[in-house]
């Protein structure tokens, strides 16, 4: 089934890529992905953006620098932590995304008009279920956001957590992230 879907999705991906090439000549594919993530998560910070794009923090920072220079992103100091930077789309980025989606929808409508009503309905029903399942699985596997820690390293009550009890004979092992 996965192989058949991979083949069948080729036409859909061709429509997507052609629309991207026609409307987003000013941004790369990685930049477009970043803009779309910021659109979905307005005010996202750089660390979360890097995580969602599966990039190193330094790479995401350079990517954002280029998007700010291109007039696609704005940076704003965080509301809770002034050291944290919140990212927002500019009106130019919103126009670019609207143009991209308009082009894709025009091309999709042209193809859908050649399908039977039953075929269109089955496609829509299947794509909605696929989307819901993908979002559910993404949410289930999403990394847990770290809990804010006071600058002095102490918990809310001002006391250190109790030391962990280790089974006899099993020394603790240092682990890295």
Coordinates of C-alpha atoms in Angstrom, one line a residue:
X1 CA 0.0 0.0 0.0
X2 CA 2.8 2.5 0.9
X3 CA 4.6 1.8 -2.4
X4 CA 1.3 2.3 -4.4
X5 CA 0.6 5.5 -2.5
X6 CA 4.2 6.7 -3.2
X7 CA 3.7 6.2 -6.9
X8 CA 0.1 7.7 -6.9
X9 CA 1.2 10.8 -4.9
X10 CA 3.8 11.6 -7.6
X11 CA 1.3 13.8 -9.6
X12 CA 0.2 15.6 -6.4
X13 CA 3.8 16.3 -5.5
X14 CA 4.5 17.6 -9.1
X15 CA 1.6 20.1 -8.7
X16 CA 3.1 21.2 -5.3
X17 CA 6.6 21.6 -6.6
X18 CA 5.6 23.4 -9.8
X19 CA 3.5 25.9 -7.8
X20 CA 6.5 26.4 -5.4
X21 CA 8.8 27.0 -8.3
X22 CA 6.4 29.6 -9.9
X23 CA 5.7 31.5 -6.8
X24 CA 8.6 31.2 -4.4
X25 CA 11.7 32.1 -6.5
X26 CA 12.9 34.4 -3.7
X27 CA 13.1 31.7 -1.0
X28 CA 14.7 28.2 -0.9
X29 CA 12.8 25.1 0.0
X30 CA 14.2 25.2 3.6
X31 CA 13.2 28.8 3.9
X32 CA 9.7 28.1 2.7
X33 CA 9.4 25.2 5.3
X34 CA 10.5 27.6 8.0
X35 CA 8.0 30.3 6.9
X36 CA 5.2 27.6 7.0
X37 CA 6.2 26.5 10.5
X38 CA 6.2 30.1 11.7
X39 CA 2.8 30.5 10.1
X40 CA 1.5 27.5 12.1
X41 CA 3.2 28.5 15.3
X42 CA 3.2 32.3 15.4
X43 CA 5.7 33.6 18.0
X44 CA 7.7 30.4 17.9
X45 CA 11.2 30.7 19.3
X46 CA 14.4 29.8 17.5
X47 CA 15.0 26.6 19.4
X48 CA 11.5 25.2 18.8
X49 CA 11.8 26.2 15.1
X50 CA 15.1 24.4 14.8
X51 CA 13.6 21.3 16.4
X52 CA 10.5 21.3 14.1
X53 CA 12.8 21.7 11.1
X54 CA 15.2 19.0 12.4
X55 CA 18.1 21.5 12.1
X56 CA 21.0 22.5 14.3
X57 CA 20.2 25.7 16.2
X58 CA 23.0 27.6 14.5
X59 CA 21.7 26.5 11.0
X60 CA 18.2 27.7 11.9
X61 CA 19.6 31.0 13.2
X62 CA 21.3 31.6 9.8
X63 CA 18.2 30.6 8.0
X64 CA 16.2 33.1 10.0
X65 CA 18.8 35.8 9.4
X66 CA 18.3 35.3 5.6
X67 CA 14.5 35.4 6.0
X68 CA 14.7 38.6 8.0
X69 CA 16.9 40.1 5.3
X70 CA 14.4 39.0 2.6
X71 CA 11.6 40.7 4.5
X72 CA 9.8 37.4 5.3
X73 CA 10.3 37.2 9.1
X74 CA 10.3 39.7 12.0
X75 CA 12.0 39.1 15.3
X76 CA 10.5 40.3 18.6
X77 CA 11.7 39.9 22.2
X78 CA 9.8 37.2 24.0
X79 CA 7.0 38.3 26.4
X80 CA 8.1 36.1 29.3
X81 CA 11.8 36.1 28.7
X82 CA 13.3 39.1 27.0
X83 CA 16.4 37.0 26.0
X84 CA 14.1 34.7 23.9
X85 CA 13.2 35.9 20.4
X86 CA 9.7 35.3 19.0
X87 CA 9.4 34.9 15.3
X88 CA 6.5 36.3 13.2
X89 CA 5.6 36.4 9.5
X90 CA 5.6 39.7 7.7
X91 CA 2.8 40.8 5.4
X92 CA 5.2 39.9 2.5
X93 CA 5.5 36.3 3.7
X94 CA 1.7 36.1 4.1
X95 CA 1.3 37.3 0.5
X96 CA 3.8 34.8 -0.7
X97 CA 2.0 31.9 1.0
X98 CA -1.4 33.1 -0.3
X99 CA 0.0 33.2 -3.8
X100 CA 1.5 29.8 -3.5
X101 CA -1.7 28.3 -2.2
X102 CA -3.8 30.0 -4.9
X103 CA -1.6 28.6 -7.6
X104 CA -1.8 25.1 -6.1
X105 CA -5.5 25.3 -5.8
X106 CA -6.0 26.4 -9.4
X107 CA -3.9 23.4 -10.6
X108 CA -5.6 21.0 -8.3
X109 CA -9.1 22.2 -9.4
X110 CA -8.1 21.6 -13.0
X111 CA -7.1 18.0 -12.3
X112 CA -10.1 17.3 -9.9
X113 CA -12.5 18.5 -12.6
X114 CA -11.5 15.5 -14.7
X115 CA -12.3 13.0 -11.9
X116 CA -15.7 11.5 -11.1
X117 CA -17.6 12.9 -8.2
X118 CA -17.2 9.6 -6.4
X119 CA -13.4 9.6 -7.0
X120 CA -13.1 13.2 -5.7
X121 CA -15.1 12.3 -2.6
X122 CA -13.1 9.2 -1.9
X123 CA -9.8 11.1 -2.4
X124 CA -11.0 13.9 0.0
X125 CA -12.2 11.4 2.7
X126 CA -8.9 9.4 2.5
X127 CA -6.7 12.5 2.6
X128 CA -8.6 13.9 5.6
X129 CA -8.1 10.6 7.5
X130 CA -4.4 10.5 6.4
X131 CA -4.0 14.1 7.7
X132 CA -5.7 13.3 11.1
X133 CA -3.6 10.2 11.6
X134 CA -0.3 12.0 10.7
X135 CA -1.1 14.9 13.1
X136 CA -2.0 12.4 15.9
X137 CA 1.2 10.4 15.4
X138 CA 3.2 13.7 15.3
X139 CA 1.7 14.8 18.6
X140 CA 2.3 11.4 20.2
X141 CA 6.0 11.5 19.2
X142 CA 6.6 15.2 19.8
X143 CA 9.4 16.0 22.3
X144 CA 8.3 17.3 25.6
X145 CA 9.0 21.0 26.1
X146 CA 11.5 21.6 29.0
X147 CA 10.1 23.0 32.2
X148 CA 11.4 26.5 32.9
X149 CA 14.0 26.5 35.7
X150 CA 14.8 29.3 38.1
X151 CA 18.2 31.0 37.4
X152 CA 19.5 29.7 40.7
X153 CA 18.8 26.2 39.6
X154 CA 16.4 25.5 42.4
X155 CA 12.8 24.3 42.0
X156 CA 9.8 26.4 42.8
X157 CA 9.9 25.5 46.5
X158 CA 13.6 26.5 46.7
X159 CA 14.8 23.0 47.6
X160 CA 16.8 20.5 45.6
X161 CA 15.1 17.3 44.4
X162 CA 15.7 14.2 46.5
X163 CA 18.7 12.2 45.3
X164 CA 17.9 9.2 43.1
X165 CA 18.2 5.8 44.7
X166 CA 20.3 3.4 42.6
X167 CA 20.0 -0.4 42.8
X168 CA 22.9 -2.1 44.6
X169 CA 25.6 -2.9 42.1
X170 CA 24.3 -0.7 39.3
X171 CA 26.4 2.5 39.3
X172 CA 24.8 5.5 37.6
X173 CA 25.8 6.1 34.0
X174 CA 26.4 9.5 32.6
X175 CA 24.1 10.2 29.6
X176 CA 24.3 13.0 27.1
X177 CA 21.5 14.5 25.1

